[in-house]
Each structure stands twice: as C-alpha cells, then as structure tokens.
Short mmCIF file of C-alpha atoms in Angstrom, two decimals:
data_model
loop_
_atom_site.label_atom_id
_atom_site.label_comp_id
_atom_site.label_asym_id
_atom_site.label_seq_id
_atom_site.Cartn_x
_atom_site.Cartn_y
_atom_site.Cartn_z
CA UNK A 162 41.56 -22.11 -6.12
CA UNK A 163 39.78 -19.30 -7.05
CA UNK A 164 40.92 -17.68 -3.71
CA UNK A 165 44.54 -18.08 -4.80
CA UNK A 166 43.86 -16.06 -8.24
CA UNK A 167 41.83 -13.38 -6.86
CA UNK A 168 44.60 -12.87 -4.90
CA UNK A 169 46.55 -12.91 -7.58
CA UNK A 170 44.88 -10.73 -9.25
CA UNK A 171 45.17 -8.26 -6.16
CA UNK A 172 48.52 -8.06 -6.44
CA UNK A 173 48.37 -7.40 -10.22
CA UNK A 174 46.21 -4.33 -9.83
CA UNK A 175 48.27 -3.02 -6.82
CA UNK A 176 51.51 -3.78 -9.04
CA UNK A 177 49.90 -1.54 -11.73
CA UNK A 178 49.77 0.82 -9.35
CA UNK A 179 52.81 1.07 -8.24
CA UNK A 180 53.83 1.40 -11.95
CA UNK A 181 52.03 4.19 -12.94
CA UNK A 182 52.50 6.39 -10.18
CA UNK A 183 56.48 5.46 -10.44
CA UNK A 184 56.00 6.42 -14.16
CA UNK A 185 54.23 9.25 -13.42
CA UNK A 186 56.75 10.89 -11.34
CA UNK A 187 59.50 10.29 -13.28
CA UNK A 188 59.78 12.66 -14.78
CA UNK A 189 59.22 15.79 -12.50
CA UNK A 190 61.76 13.74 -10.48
CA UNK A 191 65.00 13.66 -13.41
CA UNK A 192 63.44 16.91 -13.76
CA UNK A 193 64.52 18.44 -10.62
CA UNK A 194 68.33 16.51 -11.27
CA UNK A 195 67.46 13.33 -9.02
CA UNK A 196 68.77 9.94 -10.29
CA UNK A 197 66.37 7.53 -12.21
CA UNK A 198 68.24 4.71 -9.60
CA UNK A 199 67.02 6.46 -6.67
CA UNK A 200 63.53 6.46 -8.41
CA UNK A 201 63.99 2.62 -8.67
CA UNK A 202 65.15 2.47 -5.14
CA UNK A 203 61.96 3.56 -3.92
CA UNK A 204 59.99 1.75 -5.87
CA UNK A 205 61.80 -1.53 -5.41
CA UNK A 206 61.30 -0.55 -1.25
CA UNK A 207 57.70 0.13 -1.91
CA UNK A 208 57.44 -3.43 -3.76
CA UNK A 209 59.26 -4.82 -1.23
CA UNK A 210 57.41 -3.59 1.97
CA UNK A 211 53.73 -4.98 0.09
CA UNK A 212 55.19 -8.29 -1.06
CA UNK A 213 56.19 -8.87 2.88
CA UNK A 214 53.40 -7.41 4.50
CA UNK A 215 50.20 -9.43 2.68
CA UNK A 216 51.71 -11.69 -0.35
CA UNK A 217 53.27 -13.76 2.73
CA UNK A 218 49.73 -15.33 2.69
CA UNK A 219 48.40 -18.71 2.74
CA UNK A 220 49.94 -20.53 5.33
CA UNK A 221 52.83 -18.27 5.57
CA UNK A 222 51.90 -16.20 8.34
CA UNK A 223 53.34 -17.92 10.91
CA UNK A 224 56.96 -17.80 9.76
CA UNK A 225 57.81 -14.36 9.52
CA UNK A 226 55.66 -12.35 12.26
CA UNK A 227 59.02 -10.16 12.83
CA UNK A 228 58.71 -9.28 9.23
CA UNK A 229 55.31 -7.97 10.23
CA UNK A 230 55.85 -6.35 13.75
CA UNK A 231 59.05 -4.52 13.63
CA UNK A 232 57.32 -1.05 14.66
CA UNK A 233 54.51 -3.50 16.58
CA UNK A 234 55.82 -1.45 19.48
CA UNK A 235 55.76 1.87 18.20
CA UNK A 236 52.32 2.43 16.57
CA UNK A 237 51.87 6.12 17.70
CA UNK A 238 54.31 6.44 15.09
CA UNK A 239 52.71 5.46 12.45
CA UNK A 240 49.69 7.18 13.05
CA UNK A 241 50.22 10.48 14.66
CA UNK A 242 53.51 11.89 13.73
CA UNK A 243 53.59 10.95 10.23
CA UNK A 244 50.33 12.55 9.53
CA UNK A 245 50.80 15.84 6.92
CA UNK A 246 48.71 18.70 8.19
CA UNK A 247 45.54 19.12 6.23
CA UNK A 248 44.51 15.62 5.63
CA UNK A 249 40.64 15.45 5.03
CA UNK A 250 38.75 13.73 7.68
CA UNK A 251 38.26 10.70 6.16
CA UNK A 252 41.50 9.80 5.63
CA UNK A 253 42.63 11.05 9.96
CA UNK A 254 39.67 8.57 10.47
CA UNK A 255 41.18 5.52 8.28
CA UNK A 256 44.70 6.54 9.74
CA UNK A 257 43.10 5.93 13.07
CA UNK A 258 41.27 2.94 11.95
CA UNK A 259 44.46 0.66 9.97
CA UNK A 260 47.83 1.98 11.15
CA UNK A 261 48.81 -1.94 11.57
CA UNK A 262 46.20 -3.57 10.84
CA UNK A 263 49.46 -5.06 8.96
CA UNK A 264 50.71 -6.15 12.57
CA UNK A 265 48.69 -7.11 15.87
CA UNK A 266 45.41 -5.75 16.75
CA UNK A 267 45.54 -4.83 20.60
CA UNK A 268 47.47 -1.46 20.40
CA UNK A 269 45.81 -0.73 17.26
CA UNK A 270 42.45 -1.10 19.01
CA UNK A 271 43.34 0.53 21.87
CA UNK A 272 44.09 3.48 19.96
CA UNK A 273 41.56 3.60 17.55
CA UNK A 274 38.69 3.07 20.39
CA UNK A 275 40.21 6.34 21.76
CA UNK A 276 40.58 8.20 18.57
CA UNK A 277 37.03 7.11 17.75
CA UNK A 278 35.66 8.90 20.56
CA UNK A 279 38.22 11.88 21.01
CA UNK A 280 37.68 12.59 17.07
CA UNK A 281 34.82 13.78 16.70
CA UNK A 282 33.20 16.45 18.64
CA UNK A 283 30.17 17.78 17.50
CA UNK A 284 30.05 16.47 14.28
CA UNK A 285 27.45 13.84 13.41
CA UNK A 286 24.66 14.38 10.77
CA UNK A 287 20.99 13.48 11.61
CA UNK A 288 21.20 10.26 10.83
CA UNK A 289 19.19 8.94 13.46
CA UNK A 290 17.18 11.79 15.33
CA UNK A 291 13.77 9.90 15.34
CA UNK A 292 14.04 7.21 18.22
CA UNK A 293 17.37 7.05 19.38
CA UNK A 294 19.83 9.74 21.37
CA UNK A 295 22.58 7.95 20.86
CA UNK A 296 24.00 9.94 18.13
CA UNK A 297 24.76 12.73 20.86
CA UNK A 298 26.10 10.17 23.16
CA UNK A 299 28.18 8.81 20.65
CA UNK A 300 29.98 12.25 20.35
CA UNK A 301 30.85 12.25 24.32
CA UNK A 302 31.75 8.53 24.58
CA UNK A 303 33.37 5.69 23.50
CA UNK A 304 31.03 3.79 20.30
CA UNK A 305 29.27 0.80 21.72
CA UNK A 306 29.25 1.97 25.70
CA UNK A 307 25.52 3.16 24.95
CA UNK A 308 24.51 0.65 22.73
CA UNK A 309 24.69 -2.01 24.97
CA UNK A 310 21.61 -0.37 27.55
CA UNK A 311 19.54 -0.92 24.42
CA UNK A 312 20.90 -3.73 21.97
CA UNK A 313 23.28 -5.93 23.39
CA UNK A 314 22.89 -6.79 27.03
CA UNK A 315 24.70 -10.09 26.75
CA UNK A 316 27.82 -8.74 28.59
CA UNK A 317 26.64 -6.48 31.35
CA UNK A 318 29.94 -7.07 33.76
CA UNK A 319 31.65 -5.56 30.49
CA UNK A 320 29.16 -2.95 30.52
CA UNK A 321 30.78 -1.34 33.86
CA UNK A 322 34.17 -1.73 32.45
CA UNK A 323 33.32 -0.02 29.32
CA UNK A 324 32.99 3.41 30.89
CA UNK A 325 36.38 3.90 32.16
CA UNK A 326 39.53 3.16 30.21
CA UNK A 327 39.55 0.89 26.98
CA UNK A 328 35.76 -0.09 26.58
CA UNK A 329 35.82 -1.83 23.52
CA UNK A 330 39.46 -3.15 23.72
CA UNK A 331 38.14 -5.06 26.93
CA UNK A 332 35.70 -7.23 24.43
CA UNK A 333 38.81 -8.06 21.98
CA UNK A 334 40.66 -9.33 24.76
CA UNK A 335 41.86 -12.64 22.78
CA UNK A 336 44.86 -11.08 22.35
CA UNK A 337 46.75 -11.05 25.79
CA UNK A 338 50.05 -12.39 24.99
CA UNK A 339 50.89 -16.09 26.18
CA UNK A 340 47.24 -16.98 26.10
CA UNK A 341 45.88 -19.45 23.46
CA UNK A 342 44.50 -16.86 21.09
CA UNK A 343 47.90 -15.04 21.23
CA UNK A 344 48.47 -16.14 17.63
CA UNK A 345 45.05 -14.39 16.49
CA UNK A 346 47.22 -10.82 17.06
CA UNK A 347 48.70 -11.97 14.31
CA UNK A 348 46.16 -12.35 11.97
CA UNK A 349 45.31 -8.56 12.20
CA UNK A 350 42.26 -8.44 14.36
CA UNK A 351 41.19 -5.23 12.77
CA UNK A 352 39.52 -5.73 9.46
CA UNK A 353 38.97 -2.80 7.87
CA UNK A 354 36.82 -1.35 4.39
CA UNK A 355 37.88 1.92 2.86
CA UNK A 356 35.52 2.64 0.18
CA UNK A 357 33.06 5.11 -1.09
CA UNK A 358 29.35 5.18 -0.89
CA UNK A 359 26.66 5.81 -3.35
CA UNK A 360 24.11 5.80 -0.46
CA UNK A 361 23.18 4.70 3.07
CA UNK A 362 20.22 4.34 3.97
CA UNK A 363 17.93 3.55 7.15
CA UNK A 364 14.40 2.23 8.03
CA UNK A 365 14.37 2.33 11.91
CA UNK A 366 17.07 -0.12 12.69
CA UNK A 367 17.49 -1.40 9.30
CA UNK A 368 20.40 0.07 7.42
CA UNK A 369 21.33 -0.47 3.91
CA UNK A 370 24.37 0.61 2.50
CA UNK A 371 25.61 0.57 -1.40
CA UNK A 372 28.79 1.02 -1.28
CA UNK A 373 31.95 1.10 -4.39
CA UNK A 374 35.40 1.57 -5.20
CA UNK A 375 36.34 -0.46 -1.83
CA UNK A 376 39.97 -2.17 -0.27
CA UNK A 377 39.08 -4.45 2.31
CA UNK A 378 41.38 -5.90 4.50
CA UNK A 379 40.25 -9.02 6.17
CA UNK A 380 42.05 -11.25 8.39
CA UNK A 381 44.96 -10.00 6.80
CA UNK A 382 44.17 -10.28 3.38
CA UNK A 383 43.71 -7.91 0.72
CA UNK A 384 40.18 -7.53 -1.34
CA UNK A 385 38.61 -5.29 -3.65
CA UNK A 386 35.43 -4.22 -5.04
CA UNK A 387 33.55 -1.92 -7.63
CA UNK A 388 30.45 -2.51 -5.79
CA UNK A 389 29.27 -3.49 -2.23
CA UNK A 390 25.88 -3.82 -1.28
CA UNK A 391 25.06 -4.74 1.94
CA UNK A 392 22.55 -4.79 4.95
CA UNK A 393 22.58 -4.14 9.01
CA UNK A 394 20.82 -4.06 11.86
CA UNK A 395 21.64 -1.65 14.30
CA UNK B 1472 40.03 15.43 -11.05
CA UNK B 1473 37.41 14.65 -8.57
CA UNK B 1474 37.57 10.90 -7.03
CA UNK B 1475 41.18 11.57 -5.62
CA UNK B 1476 40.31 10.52 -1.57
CA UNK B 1477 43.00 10.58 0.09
CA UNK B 1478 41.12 7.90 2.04
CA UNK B 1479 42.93 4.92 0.38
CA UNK B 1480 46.28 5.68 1.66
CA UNK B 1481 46.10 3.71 5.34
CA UNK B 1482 45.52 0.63 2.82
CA UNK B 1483 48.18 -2.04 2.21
CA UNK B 1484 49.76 -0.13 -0.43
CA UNK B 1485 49.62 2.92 0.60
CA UNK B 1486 51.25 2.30 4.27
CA UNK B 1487 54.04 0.67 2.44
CA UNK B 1488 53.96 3.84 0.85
CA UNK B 1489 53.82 5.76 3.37
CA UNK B 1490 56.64 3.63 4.69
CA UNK B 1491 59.00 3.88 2.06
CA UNK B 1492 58.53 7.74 1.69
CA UNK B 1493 59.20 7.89 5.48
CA UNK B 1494 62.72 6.01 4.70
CA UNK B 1495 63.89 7.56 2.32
CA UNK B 1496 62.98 11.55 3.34
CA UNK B 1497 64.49 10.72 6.80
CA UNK B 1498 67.50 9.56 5.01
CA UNK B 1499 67.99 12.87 3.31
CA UNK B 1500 67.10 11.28 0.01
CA UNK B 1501 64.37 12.82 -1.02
CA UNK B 1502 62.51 15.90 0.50
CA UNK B 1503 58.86 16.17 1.99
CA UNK B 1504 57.61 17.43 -0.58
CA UNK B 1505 57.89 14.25 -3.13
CA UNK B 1506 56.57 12.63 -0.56
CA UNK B 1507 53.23 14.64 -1.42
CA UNK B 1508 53.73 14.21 -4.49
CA UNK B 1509 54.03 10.90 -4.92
CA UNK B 1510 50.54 10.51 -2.54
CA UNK B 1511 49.02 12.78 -5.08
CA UNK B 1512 50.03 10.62 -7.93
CA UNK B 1513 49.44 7.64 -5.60
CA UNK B 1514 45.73 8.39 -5.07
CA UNK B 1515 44.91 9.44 -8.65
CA UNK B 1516 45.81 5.93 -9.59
CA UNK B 1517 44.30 4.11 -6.89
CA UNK B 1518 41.25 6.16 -7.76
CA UNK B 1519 41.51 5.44 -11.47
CA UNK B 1520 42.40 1.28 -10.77
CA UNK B 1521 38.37 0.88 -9.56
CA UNK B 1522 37.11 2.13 -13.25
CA UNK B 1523 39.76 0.50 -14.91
CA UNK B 1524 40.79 -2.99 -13.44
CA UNK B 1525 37.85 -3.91 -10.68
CA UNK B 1526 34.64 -5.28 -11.79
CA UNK B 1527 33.17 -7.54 -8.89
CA UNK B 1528 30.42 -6.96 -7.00
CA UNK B 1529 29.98 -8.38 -3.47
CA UNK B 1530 27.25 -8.27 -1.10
CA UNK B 1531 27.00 -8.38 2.70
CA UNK B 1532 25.12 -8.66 6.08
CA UNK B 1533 26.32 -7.81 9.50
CA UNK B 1534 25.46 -6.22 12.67
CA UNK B 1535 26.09 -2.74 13.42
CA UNK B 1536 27.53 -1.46 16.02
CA UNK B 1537 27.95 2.29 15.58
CA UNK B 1538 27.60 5.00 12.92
CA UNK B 1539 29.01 8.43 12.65
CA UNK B 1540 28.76 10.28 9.81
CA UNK B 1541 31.19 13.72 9.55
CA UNK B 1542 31.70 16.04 6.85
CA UNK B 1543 30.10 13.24 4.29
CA UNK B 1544 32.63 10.64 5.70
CA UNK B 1545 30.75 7.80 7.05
CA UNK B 1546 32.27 5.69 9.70
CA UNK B 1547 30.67 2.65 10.26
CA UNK B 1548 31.67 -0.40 12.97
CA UNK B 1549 30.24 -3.82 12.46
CA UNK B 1550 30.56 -6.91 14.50
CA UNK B 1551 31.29 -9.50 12.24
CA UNK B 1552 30.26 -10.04 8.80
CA UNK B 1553 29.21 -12.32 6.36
CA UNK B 1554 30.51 -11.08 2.69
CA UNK B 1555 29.54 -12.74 -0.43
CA UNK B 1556 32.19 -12.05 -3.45
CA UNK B 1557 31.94 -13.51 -6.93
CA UNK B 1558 33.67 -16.17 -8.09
CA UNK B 1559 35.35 -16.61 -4.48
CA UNK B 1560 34.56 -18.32 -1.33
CA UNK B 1561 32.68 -16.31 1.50
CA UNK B 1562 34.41 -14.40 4.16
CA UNK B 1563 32.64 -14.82 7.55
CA UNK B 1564 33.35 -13.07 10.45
CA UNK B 1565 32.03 -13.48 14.21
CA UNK B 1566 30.17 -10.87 15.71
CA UNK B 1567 33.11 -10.95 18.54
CA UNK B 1568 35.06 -9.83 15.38
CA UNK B 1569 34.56 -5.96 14.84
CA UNK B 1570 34.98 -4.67 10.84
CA UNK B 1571 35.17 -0.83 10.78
CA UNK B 1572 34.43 1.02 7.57
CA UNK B 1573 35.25 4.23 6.10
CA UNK B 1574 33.29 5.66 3.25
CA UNK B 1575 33.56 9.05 1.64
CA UNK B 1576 30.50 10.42 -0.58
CA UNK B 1577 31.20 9.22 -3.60
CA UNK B 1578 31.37 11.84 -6.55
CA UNK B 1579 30.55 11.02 -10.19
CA UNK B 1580 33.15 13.12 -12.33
CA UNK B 1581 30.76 12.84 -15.73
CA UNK B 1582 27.61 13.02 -14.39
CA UNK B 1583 25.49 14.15 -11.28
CA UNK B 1584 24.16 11.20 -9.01
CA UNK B 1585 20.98 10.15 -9.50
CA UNK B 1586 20.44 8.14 -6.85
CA UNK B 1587 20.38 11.27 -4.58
CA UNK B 1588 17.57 12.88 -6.54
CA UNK B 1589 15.60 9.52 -6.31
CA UNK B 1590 12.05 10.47 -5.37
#
C-alpha cells in the first residue's frame, strides 16, 4: 500500500538523519576525549525514542499508549523548562504548538490555546487591515473567540464560554477521559505542519498559501513535503 | 548556511531529540552544550534532507481559523483539512479537527526570491 511505503520511506529519510548528524559530531565529540560508545548510546536512544513514538503505526496504537504517555502528565516540562534561551520565534511558537502531539491532545491544547494568545503581544503584520479588526483582537484574546461574531455562529452557547478560561479547548472536548472518544486522545488530536513558505497570499477572505520544506504530523503520523500548495477561506 | 530554522525541532525527530539530549545531560553524560550542538548539526540536516531526499508535492483546502504573522513566522490554525499527496491516499480532516501551522519565510541560499518581486 502505497501508504505503508511512504511511510517507509519517512523513516528512511529521518534515519538518514539521524546518521549524519551522529557522523557529524563525531568527531568534535572523540575530540573533546568522550567515548565513541557513549556517541552510540545516544544515538541508539534517539532511534529508539522515534521507532516507539510513530513507527508503532498501523494498527498498533492501541497496544502501547504507556509507551506514548509516560510524561502525558507532565507536559509543562517539555515545553517550558527545556526551552534554551534565545530560540527564534518560530520555533517558541512550534514548541507551543507540538510538545506531545506524540501523546494526548487535551493538555497540549489547553496549553497551546493559552500560549497562542499570551505569545504574542503586539506583533502581527498587516495582513488584514482592509475589512477586518480582528488582527488587533487577536493580539488581546484567545484565536477564534472573535471569529465566531463574524464567521462561525454555529455554536453560540460556546461563544460565552470562550471568553473565560480554555475557549478553544471547550470545542475539542472529545477527549474527557471515560467518554467514548477517550481513545481519540490517543491519536494526537493536534495535527501540526512545520514548514516554510514561499508566499501567502490573500484576496478578501480568500487565502492562498505555497508553502515547502514541510513535516506534518497528522493523526499521529509522520509526512513530508517539498511543496504545499494550498487554499482557505477565512 | 541560511535554511537552518530551528523550527523543525518540536517535530518527531527532533523531540526524541530533544528527549534523548535531556537524558543523557541530566545524567551527567554529556554537558549542555552538545546538546546545542547536536541541534545545530540536527537542523542543518533536517534542512539539507528537503533538497536532497523529498520531492512530492501536495496540495490542500481547509478553513481558516486564525492567522498571525510575527517576525516573518506565520502561524496559521485551520479546522480540518483535506490534503492531496502524490502517489498516496488523501488525508481528510473534520473541521471539528483543528491543524495548526508554522511557517518561517523561506530563504533561497543561491538566489534571491522571485516570487517576492512578482509584479
């Protein structure tokens, strides 16, 4: 199935990889008098940690969740404390946006709808100045309170909701432990694209985005691509 | 030089990574400062594997939700998504599904973009 192979082949590229930064350390690391074995160590861990995070795919998800979730209860972890000082902002916002997207979605969302909002202050480009203020209220708020005045509407109960404490976590609510749709926590809720982008572009509410160089994760799984192109209404 | 984001790091690989680094410089086996290193060398590859080893080109449609766009990083949040990849089957999403994406401004190490001077 040609699923199967390009999964495969996912796991090729990520094993090359793994070799080449491994090889290119090397030797700075004998260098400075460590031990080749501890260099293999580290790369066997790394090789381990991928293989049981994603290559546990196709059908296997269900058997090893504690594989997946051992810091499922720790995620601040993860995100905050491990951060180095000086990271660009792009890579604090993909930090925020897949610290376990490896693991279950609720705390991750939780989180992230917070981050989204606390991060940035004052810092969004024109992008829309024409019709719409929401790019200012998108600074003070939580993404996707004001959009639903003008776009949505189909949840308006939510809408109230939305304005205190977790607005957008309130809409993923699938994921409340001992419900039916407890398993879907599993399955990584958050998908999530890290790429570049040769351009984005908008006509009113039209966007169009070209996009390259991308890792998508998607209901768990792993995908990559030299060249997205894509289109959305806002 | 030039395309080495540190963007790619919260993938997959990099959190097991990220992970492994953690282990092994709390354990006294390595200090912090390999652990930079090894990000460094880590995101020069990743950078290089698009170039080298990726040649598919998908396609997609969705609904957006929000947009921010800071310091040339664009952050994007789309309920669900329909994606189109060669040679594969379609991923589909539901719009209760949310797909965030990060995107820095790509750079062109040989030459300068010409899709920006576009008139």
């Amino acid at each position: 199935m040609s699923a199967q192979s390009s999964e495969n082949s996912v796991k090729k590229i990520y094993q090359t990889v793994i070799d080449e930064v491994i090889d290119n350390i090397r030797e700075a690391f004998l260098d400075e008098g460590h031990d080749d074995s501890l260099l293999q160590d580290l790369k066997q861990m790394w090789e381990n940690k991928l293989n049981s995070s994603r290559a546990v795919q196709n059908g296997d998800e269900h058997s090893e969740p504690s594989l997946r979730l051992p810091t499922h209860k720790e995620p601040p972890k993860g995100v905050g404390q491990e951060m180095k000082p000086g990271l660009d902002p792009a890579t604090r916002a993909a930090f925020q946006a897949l610290p376990h997207s490896l693991y279950s979605g609720q705390d991750v969302s939780l989180k992230l709808k917070k981050h989204l909002g606390a991060q940035v202050d004052g810092g969004v480009d024109g992008s829309s100045s024409d019709e719409d203020e929401d790019e200012t209220d998108l600074v003070g708020g939580i993404p996707g309170d004001e959009d639903d005045d003008d776009d949505k509407n189909d949840e308006p109960s939510e809408c109230e909701g939305k304005e205190d404490s977790d607005p957008l976590n309130s809409e993923d609510d699938l994921t409340e432990p001992g419900s039916p749709n407890s398993n879907v926590d599993l399955f990584d809720t958050e998908h999530v694209i890290v790429c570049q982008y040769d351009k984005i572009t908008r006509i009113k509410n039209k966007w169009k985005f070209h996009l390259k160089d991308g890792i998508m994760n998607i209901n768990g799984k792993d995908y990559l691509f030299s060249k997205a192109n894509g289109d959305a209404e806002w | 030089m030039g395309n080495e984001y540190e963007v790619y790091r919260t993938t997959t690989l990099g959190l097991a990574l990220q992970e492994t680094l953690d282990e092994f410089i709390q354990s006294n086996q390595i200090s912090d400062k390999w652990g930079k290193r090894m990000f460094q060398e880590y995101d020069k590859s990743i950078s290089k594997i698009f170039s080298s080893k990726v040649n598919n080109k998908i396609t997609f449609k969705s609904k957006l939700d929000t947009y921010r766009n800071c310091d040339n990083v664009w952050t994007l949040l789309f309920q669900g998504i329909e994606i189109t990849i060669q040679n594969s089957p379609a991923i589909k999403l539901e719009s209760n599904q949310n797909v965030k994406i990060v995107a820095c401004e790509a750079k062109s190490d040989k030459k300068s973009k010409n899709q920006n001077f576009d008139d």
